[in-house]
């Protein structure tokens, strides 16, 4: 009988021996691999924290003691041993368990997490509340990765925690990776001593000197020196940083050694004040394919366990087109530089990183810095292209407004994953960017309906435009394309009529253009002839096109894969009001609620944005 079969809560693992815990770790890894091979998910980071998770639940009295997971890319083992083992096969599926911590699922999930850098702040708030309420007998542990700990918010929280001196435990999961390999001075500082010239010169000289001793003595002396070296590294290198911030530093420890982890956490439980435990882990541990390709296996769709190859059919995507086109533009213009925030592969910038490494900047999970860094580059005559997911760009709204738009700087924003992204759920759906971008003065916003338009818009943005400009496009591909000979020029404030009609008009934007055309085709067979236009330019809006559509029957429908609050429909409504047109407007988009996780096709139906739902709404409106 497998040990995992008898595990239904952390209470069960606290009864196990060390050997049984090791066996349990192997069984959990097998379950994670086989499940994500079917559902997709964040594989490599979760394989790296199996022992760490078991040790935390073994030592701490969860759920009374609390574990706050930063980002949530590391919570699969946690979910499996906290009563969700039987449902783990529904991971990231519609109606199944989420891929991130979710309070609605379990009392063991103490905070809903999807973005990085907030775990220390949240944990510090919890322990401070406990102190003020006189209930500070329980422990709170924040688990954060080496990529997340360099975020501004995490550093702010470390500084505050050191000042307050509350009893908070921070576990730094150091695998030298965030999503891609960790970048920046702090990440480098954690390992600087072992690569520094002075350190290595002394190390090599001492090693040679010990080699001149008699062989038996030399071997023993060198062994002792190696142990001393490891001890000195743990005392000198990272400890200075954290202890200057007011933390007691412990480590580095082997994040895959269950005995060492348990012993360390038991000692830490009795310490007062802020404590940081530095655990070194390996992303993808236990699955050689993921260990060899940790960046590719950070987040992956269904795959073949034996080969690691994706099961999904290779189809062109907006991201692929962006990645190829930006390389072409960089070859033509040496002033083109690119910036991403820890998402090189996800944003399609790997080709450019390989071709022009000195014109590619991965700033780590620091979106605010990415935007202001781009502003500085633009001020000195470069053409920065900032590629960030829609959901993550929200973290830099202040920098978008103050540092780019206010100064009208020529920064190009490639806003990937706009709209419903699927299985990552509400923390990752990009259904707010039209709302937060349209409110910013000076910015121009394009929304391509397909990959060809995206490439043409990117070319225009880089070669022709001298102000802030954003291109928002969805995950995956469009699934259709109109021949280039039928395209009108890419111009701000100019849309495109794709289908004439006499019974009413539909103005769609971005990914919804295809659905609007297909819905119109359904309705023409029912005797309803609707005009369909592609807005293309959200800001400025093609008011001439809007006026022409509004006059067809005095009724107009807008369709967008964005929240209706402050979205594209709102822009059209304001335009109609400005022009004084008497037109009845119906807006179709995402309602004012968070959308769960699941396949994008399913979520579109849930939101009433699939072809059939759109056709029904159009029929009711134009009837």
Coordinates of C-alpha atoms in Angstrom, one line a residue:
X1 CA 0.0 0.0 0.0
X2 CA 1.3 3.5 -0.9
X3 CA 2.0 5.8 2.0
X4 CA 0.1 8.6 0.2
X5 CA -3.1 6.5 0.3
X6 CA -3.2 7.0 4.1
X7 CA -2.4 10.8 4.1
X8 CA -5.5 13.0 4.4
X9 CA -4.2 15.8 6.5
X10 CA -0.9 17.1 8.0
X11 CA -1.8 15.2 11.2
X12 CA -1.1 12.0 9.2
X13 CA 2.3 12.9 8.1
X14 CA 3.4 13.8 11.6
X15 CA 3.1 10.2 12.5
X16 CA 5.6 9.1 9.8
X17 CA 9.2 8.1 10.2
X18 CA 12.0 9.8 8.2
X19 CA 12.2 6.9 5.8
X20 CA 8.4 7.0 5.3
X21 CA 8.6 10.7 4.7
X22 CA 11.2 10.1 2.0
X23 CA 9.0 7.5 0.4
X24 CA 6.0 9.9 0.6
X25 CA 8.0 12.6 -1.2
X26 CA 8.7 10.2 -4.0
X27 CA 5.0 9.2 -4.3
X28 CA 3.9 12.9 -4.3
X29 CA 6.4 13.7 -7.0
X30 CA 5.0 10.9 -9.1
X31 CA 1.4 12.2 -8.6
X32 CA 2.4 15.7 -9.5
X33 CA 4.2 14.6 -12.7
X34 CA 1.4 12.3 -13.9
X35 CA -1.3 14.8 -13.1
X36 CA 0.3 17.9 -14.7
X37 CA 1.1 15.7 -17.7
X38 CA -2.6 15.5 -18.2
X39 CA -3.8 18.9 -16.9
X40 CA -0.8 21.1 -17.5
X41 CA 0.5 23.3 -14.6
X42 CA 3.5 24.7 -12.8
X43 CA 5.6 21.5 -12.8
X44 CA 9.3 22.4 -12.1
X45 CA 8.7 24.8 -9.2
X46 CA 6.4 22.3 -7.4
X47 CA 8.8 19.4 -7.8
X48 CA 11.4 21.6 -6.1
X49 CA 9.5 22.1 -2.8
X50 CA 8.2 18.6 -2.0
X51 CA 10.5 18.0 1.0
X52 CA 10.3 21.6 2.1
X53 CA 6.5 21.4 2.2
X54 CA 6.5 18.1 4.1
X55 CA 8.9 19.4 6.7
X56 CA 6.9 22.6 7.2
X57 CA 3.7 20.7 7.9
X58 CA 5.6 18.1 9.9
X59 CA 7.0 20.7 12.3
X60 CA 4.4 23.4 12.4
X61 CA 0.9 22.9 13.7
X62 CA -1.1 23.8 10.6
X63 CA -3.7 25.1 10.2
X64 CA -3.3 26.8 13.6
X65 CA 0.1 27.8 12.4
X66 CA -0.1 29.5 9.0
X67 CA 1.9 29.0 5.8
X68 CA 1.7 31.9 3.3
X69 CA 2.9 30.8 -0.2
X70 CA 4.4 33.5 -2.3
X71 CA 3.0 33.5 -5.9
X72 CA 1.5 30.0 -5.4
X73 CA 3.7 28.2 -7.9
X74 CA 4.8 26.0 -5.0
X75 CA 1.5 24.8 -3.5
X76 CA 0.8 21.4 -5.1
X77 CA 2.3 19.3 -2.4
X78 CA 0.6 21.5 0.1
X79 CA -2.7 20.8 -1.6
X80 CA -2.2 17.1 -1.8
X81 CA -1.5 16.6 1.9
X82 CA -4.3 19.0 3.1
X83 CA -7.3 17.0 2.0
X84 CA -7.3 17.6 -1.7
X85 CA -5.5 14.4 -2.8
X86 CA -8.6 12.8 -4.3
X87 CA -9.4 15.9 -6.3
X88 CA -5.9 16.6 -7.5
X89 CA -6.7 15.2 -10.9
X90 CA -9.1 18.1 -11.3
X91 CA -6.2 20.6 -11.0
X92 CA -6.8 23.8 -13.0
X93 CA -9.9 22.2 -14.6
X94 CA -13.2 24.0 -14.7
X95 CA -15.0 23.3 -11.4
X96 CA -11.8 21.6 -10.0
X97 CA -9.2 22.8 -7.6
X98 CA -7.2 25.9 -8.5
X99 CA -3.5 25.9 -9.4
X100 CA -2.9 28.5 -6.7
X101 CA -3.7 28.8 -3.0
X102 CA -7.4 29.6 -2.6
X103 CA -9.1 30.2 0.7
X104 CA -12.4 29.0 -0.5
X105 CA -10.9 25.5 -1.0
X106 CA -9.3 24.8 2.4
X107 CA -8.6 26.3 5.9
X108 CA -4.9 25.4 5.1
X109 CA -4.9 28.0 2.3
X110 CA -4.7 31.2 4.3
X111 CA -4.3 33.7 1.4
X112 CA -5.2 33.7 -2.2
X113 CA -2.0 34.2 -4.1
X114 CA -1.2 34.6 -7.8
X115 CA 1.3 37.4 -8.1
X116 CA 4.7 37.5 -6.4
X117 CA 6.3 39.5 -3.6
X118 CA 3.4 39.9 -1.2
X119 CA 3.9 36.9 1.2
X120 CA 6.1 38.7 3.7
X121 CA 3.8 41.7 3.8
X122 CA 0.7 39.5 4.4
X123 CA 2.5 37.4 7.0
X124 CA 3.8 40.5 8.8
X125 CA 0.2 41.8 8.9
X126 CA -1.0 38.6 10.4
X127 CA 1.5 38.4 13.1
X128 CA 1.1 42.1 14.0
X129 CA -2.7 41.5 14.2
X130 CA -2.1 38.6 16.5
X131 CA 0.1 40.7 18.7
X132 CA -2.4 43.5 18.9
X133 CA -5.2 41.1 19.7
X134 CA -3.2 39.2 22.3
X135 CA -3.3 35.9 20.4
X136 CA 0.4 35.7 19.3
X137 CA 1.0 32.1 20.2
X138 CA 0.9 30.7 16.8
X139 CA 3.6 30.8 14.1
X140 CA 3.3 32.3 10.6
X141 CA 5.7 31.2 7.8
X142 CA 6.1 33.1 4.5
X143 CA 7.6 30.9 1.8
X144 CA 9.2 33.0 -0.9
X145 CA 11.5 32.3 -3.9
X146 CA 14.8 33.9 -4.7
X147 CA 13.1 35.5 -7.8
X148 CA 10.3 37.0 -5.7
X149 CA 12.4 38.3 -2.8
X150 CA 14.0 40.9 -5.1
X151 CA 10.6 42.6 -5.8
X152 CA 10.3 46.0 -4.3
X153 CA 7.3 44.9 -2.1
X154 CA 9.3 42.0 -0.6
X155 CA 12.2 44.3 0.3
X156 CA 9.9 46.8 1.8
X157 CA 8.3 44.1 3.9
X158 CA 11.7 42.8 5.1
X159 CA 12.7 46.3 6.1
X160 CA 9.4 46.8 8.0
X161 CA 9.6 43.4 9.7
X162 CA 13.1 44.1 10.9
X163 CA 11.9 47.3 12.4
X164 CA 8.8 45.8 14.1
X165 CA 10.7 42.8 15.5
X166 CA 7.6 40.6 15.4
X167 CA 7.9 36.8 15.4
X168 CA 7.8 36.1 11.7
X169 CA 9.5 33.2 9.8
X170 CA 10.5 33.7 6.2
X171 CA 11.7 30.7 4.3
X172 CA 13.7 31.7 1.2
X173 CA 13.4 28.9 -1.4
X174 CA 16.6 29.5 -3.3
X175 CA 16.7 27.5 -6.6
X176 CA 18.6 30.2 -8.5
X177 CA 15.4 30.6 -10.6
X178 CA 12.3 32.6 -10.5
X179 CA 10.6 31.7 -13.7
X180 CA 13.6 32.2 -15.8
X181 CA 17.0 32.3 -14.1
X182 CA 17.0 34.9 -11.4
X183 CA 18.6 38.2 -12.3
X184 CA 19.8 41.2 -10.4
X185 CA 22.3 42.3 -7.8
X186 CA 20.5 40.6 -4.8
X187 CA 20.2 37.3 -6.5
X188 CA 23.8 37.5 -7.5
X189 CA 24.8 38.5 -4.0
X190 CA 23.6 35.2 -2.7
X191 CA 26.3 33.5 -4.6
X192 CA 28.9 36.2 -5.1
X193 CA 31.4 34.8 -2.6
X194 CA 31.8 31.5 -4.4
X195 CA 32.5 33.2 -7.7
X196 CA 34.5 36.2 -6.6
X197 CA 38.1 36.5 -7.8
X198 CA 39.7 37.2 -4.4
X199 CA 37.8 34.4 -2.8
X200 CA 38.7 31.9 -5.4
X201 CA 42.4 33.0 -5.6
X202 CA 42.6 32.4 -1.8
X203 CA 40.7 29.1 -2.1
X204 CA 43.0 27.8 -4.9
X205 CA 46.2 28.8 -3.1
X206 CA 45.0 27.1 0.1
X207 CA 44.0 24.0 -1.8
X208 CA 47.4 23.7 -3.4
X209 CA 49.1 24.3 -0.1
X210 CA 47.2 21.6 1.6
X211 CA 48.1 19.3 -1.3
X212 CA 51.8 19.4 -0.3
X213 CA 51.0 17.7 3.0
X214 CA 51.4 13.9 3.3
X215 CA 48.5 12.2 1.4
X216 CA 46.5 11.0 4.4
X217 CA 46.8 14.3 6.2
X218 CA 46.3 16.2 3.0
X219 CA 43.0 14.4 2.3
X220 CA 41.7 15.0 5.8
X221 CA 42.8 18.7 5.7
X222 CA 41.1 19.2 2.4
X223 CA 37.9 17.7 3.7
X224 CA 38.0 19.9 6.7
X225 CA 38.7 22.9 4.5
X226 CA 35.7 22.2 2.3
X227 CA 33.5 22.0 5.3
X228 CA 34.9 25.2 6.7
X229 CA 34.4 26.8 3.3
X230 CA 30.7 25.9 3.3
X231 CA 30.4 27.2 6.8
X232 CA 32.0 30.5 6.0
X233 CA 29.8 31.0 3.0
X234 CA 26.7 30.5 5.1
X235 CA 28.0 32.9 7.7
X236 CA 29.4 35.6 5.4
X237 CA 27.5 35.8 2.1
X238 CA 23.8 36.1 2.5
X239 CA 23.7 36.5 6.3
X240 CA 25.0 40.1 6.2
X241 CA 22.2 41.3 4.0
X242 CA 19.3 39.9 6.0
X243 CA 20.9 40.4 9.4
X244 CA 21.4 44.1 8.6
X245 CA 17.7 44.2 7.9
X246 CA 17.0 42.9 11.4
X247 CA 16.5 39.1 10.6
X248 CA 18.3 36.2 12.2
X249 CA 19.7 34.3 9.3
X250 CA 19.9 30.5 9.2
X251 CA 21.3 28.6 6.4
X252 CA 21.9 27.8 3.6
X253 CA 20.4 24.4 4.3
X254 CA 19.7 21.5 1.9
X255 CA 16.1 22.0 0.8
X256 CA 15.8 18.3 -0.2
X257 CA 17.1 16.9 3.1
X258 CA 14.0 16.1 5.2
X259 CA 16.1 15.5 8.4
X260 CA 17.9 18.8 8.0
X261 CA 14.8 20.7 7.3
X262 CA 12.9 19.2 10.2
X263 CA 15.8 19.9 12.6
X264 CA 16.1 23.5 11.4
X265 CA 12.4 24.3 11.6
X266 CA 12.2 22.8 15.1
X267 CA 15.0 25.1 16.2
X268 CA 13.4 28.1 14.5
X269 CA 10.1 27.5 16.2
X270 CA 11.6 28.6 19.5
X271 CA 13.3 31.8 18.3
X272 CA 11.9 35.2 18.9
X273 CA 11.8 38.0 16.3
X274 CA 12.2 37.9 12.6
X275 CA 14.0 34.8 11.3
X276 CA 15.0 33.9 7.7
X277 CA 15.7 30.3 6.8
X278 CA 17.6 30.0 3.5
X279 CA 16.9 26.6 1.8
X280 CA 18.6 25.6 -1.4
X281 CA 16.5 23.5 -3.7
X282 CA 16.5 22.3 -7.3
X283 CA 13.7 23.2 -9.7
X284 CA 12.3 20.1 -11.3
X285 CA 13.8 17.8 -8.6
X286 CA 13.1 14.1 -9.3
X287 CA 12.1 14.5 -12.9
X288 CA 15.3 14.7 -15.0
X289 CA 13.6 16.3 -18.0
X290 CA 12.3 19.2 -16.0
X291 CA 15.6 19.5 -14.1
X292 CA 17.4 19.9 -17.5
X293 CA 14.8 22.5 -18.8
X294 CA 13.5 24.3 -15.7
X295 CA 12.4 27.4 -17.6
X296 CA 10.4 25.5 -20.1
X297 CA 8.8 23.3 -17.4
X298 CA 8.0 26.2 -15.1
X299 CA 4.5 26.3 -16.5
X300 CA 3.6 23.8 -19.1
X301 CA 0.5 22.4 -20.9
X302 CA -0.2 18.6 -21.1
X303 CA 2.9 16.6 -22.0
X304 CA 4.3 13.2 -22.5
X305 CA 5.9 12.0 -19.2
X306 CA 8.5 9.8 -21.0
X307 CA 9.7 12.4 -23.5
X308 CA 8.6 15.7 -22.0
X309 CA 7.1 16.7 -25.3
X310 CA 4.0 18.8 -25.4
X311 CA 0.8 17.0 -26.4
X312 CA -0.8 20.2 -27.8
X313 CA -0.7 20.7 -31.5
X314 CA 1.7 23.4 -32.5
X315 CA -0.4 26.3 -33.8
X316 CA 0.8 29.9 -34.5
X317 CA 0.2 32.3 -31.6
X318 CA 0.2 36.0 -31.2
X319 CA 3.2 35.6 -28.9
X320 CA 5.1 33.6 -31.6
X321 CA 4.4 36.3 -34.1
X322 CA 5.5 39.1 -31.8
X323 CA 8.8 37.2 -31.0
X324 CA 9.6 36.8 -34.7
X325 CA 8.6 40.3 -35.7
X326 CA 10.5 42.1 -32.9
X327 CA 13.7 40.3 -34.0
X328 CA 13.1 41.5 -37.6
X329 CA 12.6 45.1 -36.3
X330 CA 15.7 44.9 -34.1
X331 CA 17.8 43.9 -37.1
X332 CA 16.5 46.9 -39.0
X333 CA 16.9 49.4 -36.1
X334 CA 19.8 49.2 -33.6
X335 CA 17.9 51.5 -31.2
X336 CA 15.3 48.8 -30.5
X337 CA 15.7 47.3 -27.1
X338 CA 13.4 44.9 -25.2
X339 CA 12.4 44.5 -21.6
X340 CA 10.5 41.8 -19.7
X341 CA 9.8 41.1 -16.1
X342 CA 10.9 37.5 -15.6
X343 CA 8.9 36.2 -18.5
X344 CA 11.3 35.8 -21.4
X345 CA 9.7 32.6 -22.8
X346 CA 6.2 33.5 -22.0
X347 CA 6.4 36.8 -23.9
X348 CA 8.2 35.4 -26.9
X349 CA 11.5 37.2 -26.4
X350 CA 13.8 34.2 -26.4
X351 CA 14.7 34.6 -30.1
X352 CA 15.7 38.2 -29.5
X353 CA 17.6 37.3 -26.3
X354 CA 19.6 34.8 -28.3
X355 CA 20.1 37.1 -31.3
X356 CA 20.8 40.4 -29.4
X357 CA 21.6 39.6 -25.8
X358 CA 22.9 43.1 -25.1
X359 CA 19.5 44.6 -26.2
X360 CA 17.4 42.2 -24.1
X361 CA 16.8 43.1 -20.4
X362 CA 15.1 40.7 -18.0
X363 CA 14.6 42.9 -14.8
X364 CA 13.1 40.0 -12.8
X365 CA 9.7 40.2 -11.2
X366 CA 9.8 44.0 -11.0
X367 CA 7.2 45.4 -13.3
X368 CA 7.4 48.9 -11.9
X369 CA 11.1 49.1 -12.5
X370 CA 10.7 47.7 -16.0
X371 CA 8.4 50.6 -17.0
X372 CA 10.5 53.3 -15.4
X373 CA 13.7 51.7 -16.8
X374 CA 12.0 51.9 -20.3
X375 CA 11.3 55.6 -19.7
X376 CA 15.0 56.2 -19.1
X377 CA 16.0 54.3 -22.2
X378 CA 13.4 56.3 -24.3
X379 CA 14.7 59.6 -22.9
X380 CA 18.1 58.9 -24.3
X381 CA 16.9 58.0 -27.8
X382 CA 16.3 54.3 -27.7
X383 CA 13.1 52.5 -28.7
X384 CA 12.1 50.3 -25.8
X385 CA 9.6 47.6 -26.2
X386 CA 8.2 46.4 -22.9
X387 CA 6.6 42.9 -23.1
X388 CA 4.6 42.1 -20.0
X389 CA 1.4 40.1 -19.4
X390 CA -1.8 42.2 -19.0
X391 CA -2.4 41.0 -15.4
X392 CA 1.2 41.9 -14.3
X393 CA 1.3 45.3 -16.0
X394 CA -1.4 46.4 -13.6
X395 CA 1.4 46.5 -10.9
X396 CA 3.0 49.4 -12.7
X397 CA 0.0 51.7 -13.4
X398 CA 1.7 54.6 -11.5
X399 CA 4.8 54.3 -13.6
X400 CA 2.8 54.1 -16.8
X401 CA 1.0 57.3 -15.8
X402 CA 3.8 59.3 -14.2
X403 CA 7.0 58.1 -15.9
X404 CA 5.8 57.4 -19.5
X405 CA 2.5 59.0 -20.4
X406 CA 2.9 62.2 -18.5
X407 CA 6.2 62.8 -20.4
X408 CA 4.8 61.4 -23.6
X409 CA 7.7 59.1 -24.1
X410 CA 8.0 56.7 -27.1
X411 CA 7.7 53.4 -25.2
X412 CA 6.0 50.4 -26.8
X413 CA 4.0 48.1 -24.5
X414 CA 3.4 44.6 -25.8
X415 CA 0.5 43.5 -23.5
X416 CA 0.4 39.8 -23.8
X417 CA -2.3 37.4 -22.4
X418 CA -5.0 40.1 -22.7
X419 CA -8.5 38.6 -22.1
X420 CA -9.4 35.3 -20.5
X421 CA -6.2 33.2 -20.1
X422 CA -7.7 29.9 -19.0
X423 CA -6.5 27.6 -16.3
X424 CA -4.5 30.1 -14.2
X425 CA -7.7 31.7 -13.2
X426 CA -8.8 35.0 -11.7
X427 CA -5.3 36.2 -10.7
X428 CA -4.1 35.9 -14.3
X429 CA -7.1 36.9 -16.5
X430 CA -6.2 40.0 -18.5
X431 CA -9.6 41.5 -18.6
X432 CA -8.8 44.9 -17.1
X433 CA -6.1 46.4 -19.4
X434 CA -8.5 48.3 -21.7
X435 CA -9.9 49.9 -18.6
X436 CA -6.7 50.9 -16.9
X437 CA -5.0 51.9 -20.2
X438 CA -7.7 54.0 -21.7
X439 CA -7.8 56.2 -18.6
X440 CA -4.2 57.3 -19.2
X441 CA -3.7 60.5 -21.3
X442 CA -1.3 60.5 -24.2
X443 CA -1.4 56.7 -24.8
X444 CA -2.4 55.1 -28.0
X445 CA -4.0 51.6 -27.8
X446 CA -4.2 49.0 -30.6
X447 CA -6.0 45.7 -30.4
X448 CA -5.1 43.3 -33.4
X449 CA -7.7 40.8 -34.5
X450 CA -5.1 38.4 -35.7
X451 CA -1.3 37.8 -35.9
X452 CA -0.8 39.6 -39.2
X453 CA -2.4 42.8 -37.8
X454 CA -0.4 42.4 -34.7
X455 CA 2.9 42.3 -36.7
X456 CA 1.8 45.4 -38.7
X457 CA 0.8 47.3 -35.6
X458 CA 4.1 46.4 -33.9
X459 CA 6.0 47.6 -37.0
X460 CA 4.1 50.9 -36.9
X461 CA 4.7 51.4 -33.2
X462 CA 8.4 50.8 -33.5
X463 CA 9.1 52.6 -36.8
X464 CA 6.5 55.4 -37.0
X465 CA 5.1 56.3 -33.6
X466 CA 6.7 58.8 -31.2
X467 CA 4.7 58.4 -28.0
X468 CA 3.4 55.8 -25.6
X469 CA 1.6 53.0 -27.4
X470 CA 0.2 49.7 -26.3
X471 CA -0.7 46.6 -28.3
X472 CA -3.0 44.2 -26.4
X473 CA -3.4 40.7 -27.7
X474 CA -4.7 37.4 -26.3
X475 CA -3.1 34.1 -25.3
X476 CA -2.9 31.6 -28.1
X477 CA -3.7 32.3 -31.7
X478 CA -6.6 34.0 -33.6
X479 CA -7.6 31.0 -35.6
X480 CA -8.2 33.0 -38.7
X481 CA -6.6 35.6 -41.0
X482 CA -7.8 37.8 -43.8
X483 CA -5.4 38.1 -46.8
X484 CA -3.1 41.1 -46.5
X485 CA -4.4 42.5 -49.8
X486 CA -7.7 43.3 -48.0
X487 CA -6.1 45.2 -45.2
X488 CA -6.3 48.9 -44.7
X489 CA -3.3 50.9 -43.4
X490 CA -2.5 50.8 -39.7
X491 CA -3.3 54.3 -38.4
X492 CA -4.3 55.5 -34.9
X493 CA -8.0 56.3 -34.9
X494 CA -8.9 54.1 -37.9
X495 CA -10.9 51.0 -37.8
X496 CA -12.0 48.7 -40.5
X497 CA -15.4 47.6 -41.8
X498 CA -15.2 43.9 -42.5
X499 CA -18.8 43.0 -43.3
X500 CA -21.5 45.4 -44.6
X501 CA -25.1 45.0 -43.4
X502 CA -28.4 46.8 -43.3
X503 CA -30.1 45.6 -40.1
X504 CA -27.7 46.8 -37.5
X505 CA -24.1 47.1 -36.7
X506 CA -21.5 45.4 -34.4
X507 CA -18.2 47.0 -33.5
X508 CA -15.8 44.4 -32.0
X509 CA -12.3 44.7 -30.8
X510 CA -9.3 42.3 -30.8
X511 CA -10.0 38.7 -30.2
X512 CA -13.8 39.3 -30.4
X513 CA -13.8 40.3 -34.0
X514 CA -13.7 36.7 -35.1
X515 CA -16.6 35.8 -32.8
X516 CA -18.6 38.8 -34.1
X517 CA -18.1 37.7 -37.7
X518 CA -19.1 34.1 -37.0
X519 CA -22.2 35.3 -35.0
X520 CA -23.2 37.5 -37.9
X521 CA -22.9 34.5 -40.2
X522 CA -25.2 32.5 -37.9
X523 CA -27.8 35.3 -37.9
X524 CA -27.7 36.0 -41.7
X525 CA -29.1 32.5 -42.1
X526 CA -31.9 33.6 -39.8
X527 CA -32.7 36.6 -41.9
X528 CA -30.7 39.2 -39.9
X529 CA -28.1 41.1 -41.9
X530 CA -25.6 42.8 -39.6
X531 CA -22.6 45.0 -40.4
X532 CA -19.4 44.0 -38.5
X533 CA -16.4 46.3 -38.0
X534 CA -13.0 45.9 -36.3
X535 CA -12.2 48.9 -34.1
X536 CA -8.5 48.2 -34.3
X537 CA -7.6 51.4 -32.6
X538 CA -9.2 51.6 -29.1
X539 CA -7.6 55.0 -28.3
X540 CA -8.0 57.2 -30.3
X541 CA -11.3 55.7 -31.5
X542 CA -12.4 55.9 -35.1
X543 CA -15.4 58.3 -34.5
X544 CA -16.2 58.5 -38.2
X545 CA -16.7 54.7 -38.3
X546 CA -18.7 54.8 -35.1
X547 CA -21.0 57.4 -36.5
X548 CA -21.5 55.5 -39.7
X549 CA -22.3 52.3 -37.8
X550 CA -24.7 54.1 -35.4
X551 CA -26.7 55.4 -38.3
X552 CA -27.5 52.1 -39.9
X553 CA -30.4 51.4 -37.6
X554 CA -29.8 53.7 -34.7
X555 CA -28.5 50.7 -32.8
X556 CA -25.0 49.6 -32.1
X557 CA -23.4 46.7 -30.2
X558 CA -19.8 46.6 -28.9
X559 CA -18.0 43.4 -28.1
X560 CA -14.8 43.1 -26.0
X561 CA -12.9 40.5 -24.0
X562 CA -12.5 43.0 -21.1
X563 CA -14.5 44.1 -18.1
X564 CA -17.4 46.3 -19.1
X565 CA -16.5 48.8 -16.4
X566 CA -14.4 51.4 -18.1
X567 CA -13.7 49.2 -21.1
X568 CA -14.0 49.6 -24.9
X569 CA -17.8 49.9 -24.8
X570 CA -17.4 52.8 -22.4
X571 CA -15.1 54.5 -24.9
X572 CA -17.7 54.1 -27.6
X573 CA -20.4 55.4 -25.3
X574 CA -18.5 58.6 -24.6
X575 CA -17.8 59.0 -28.3
X576 CA -21.6 58.8 -29.1
X577 CA -22.3 61.3 -26.3
X578 CA -19.6 63.6 -27.6
X579 CA -21.0 63.5 -31.2
X580 CA -24.6 64.0 -30.0
X581 CA -25.8 60.9 -31.8
X582 CA -29.1 59.4 -30.9
X583 CA -28.1 55.7 -30.8
X584 CA -29.1 52.8 -28.6
X585 CA -25.9 51.1 -27.4
X586 CA -25.6 47.5 -26.2
X587 CA -22.2 46.5 -24.7
X588 CA -21.1 42.9 -24.5
X589 CA -18.1 42.0 -22.4
X590 CA -17.0 40.5 -19.0
X591 CA -19.4 41.3 -16.2
X592 CA -18.2 42.8 -12.9
X593 CA -17.0 39.6 -11.2
X594 CA -14.0 37.5 -10.9
X595 CA -13.9 34.6 -13.5
X596 CA -12.8 31.2 -12.3
X597 CA -10.2 28.9 -13.9
X598 CA -10.9 26.6 -16.7
X599 CA -10.3 26.2 -20.5
X600 CA -10.7 29.5 -22.3
X601 CA -13.4 28.1 -24.6
X602 CA -15.4 27.2 -21.5
X603 CA -14.9 30.5 -19.8
X604 CA -15.9 32.4 -22.9
X605 CA -19.2 30.5 -22.8
X606 CA -19.6 31.2 -19.1
X607 CA -19.1 34.9 -19.8
X608 CA -21.4 34.9 -22.8
X609 CA -18.6 35.6 -25.3
X610 CA -18.8 32.5 -27.4
X611 CA -20.3 32.6 -30.8
X612 CA -23.7 31.1 -29.9
X613 CA -24.1 33.4 -26.9
X614 CA -23.2 36.5 -28.9
X615 CA -25.6 35.4 -31.7
X616 CA -28.5 35.1 -29.1
X617 CA -27.7 38.6 -27.6
X618 CA -27.5 40.2 -31.1
X619 CA -30.8 38.5 -32.1
X620 CA -32.5 39.8 -29.0
X621 CA -31.2 43.3 -29.5
X622 CA -31.7 43.7 -33.2
X623 CA -34.6 41.2 -33.5

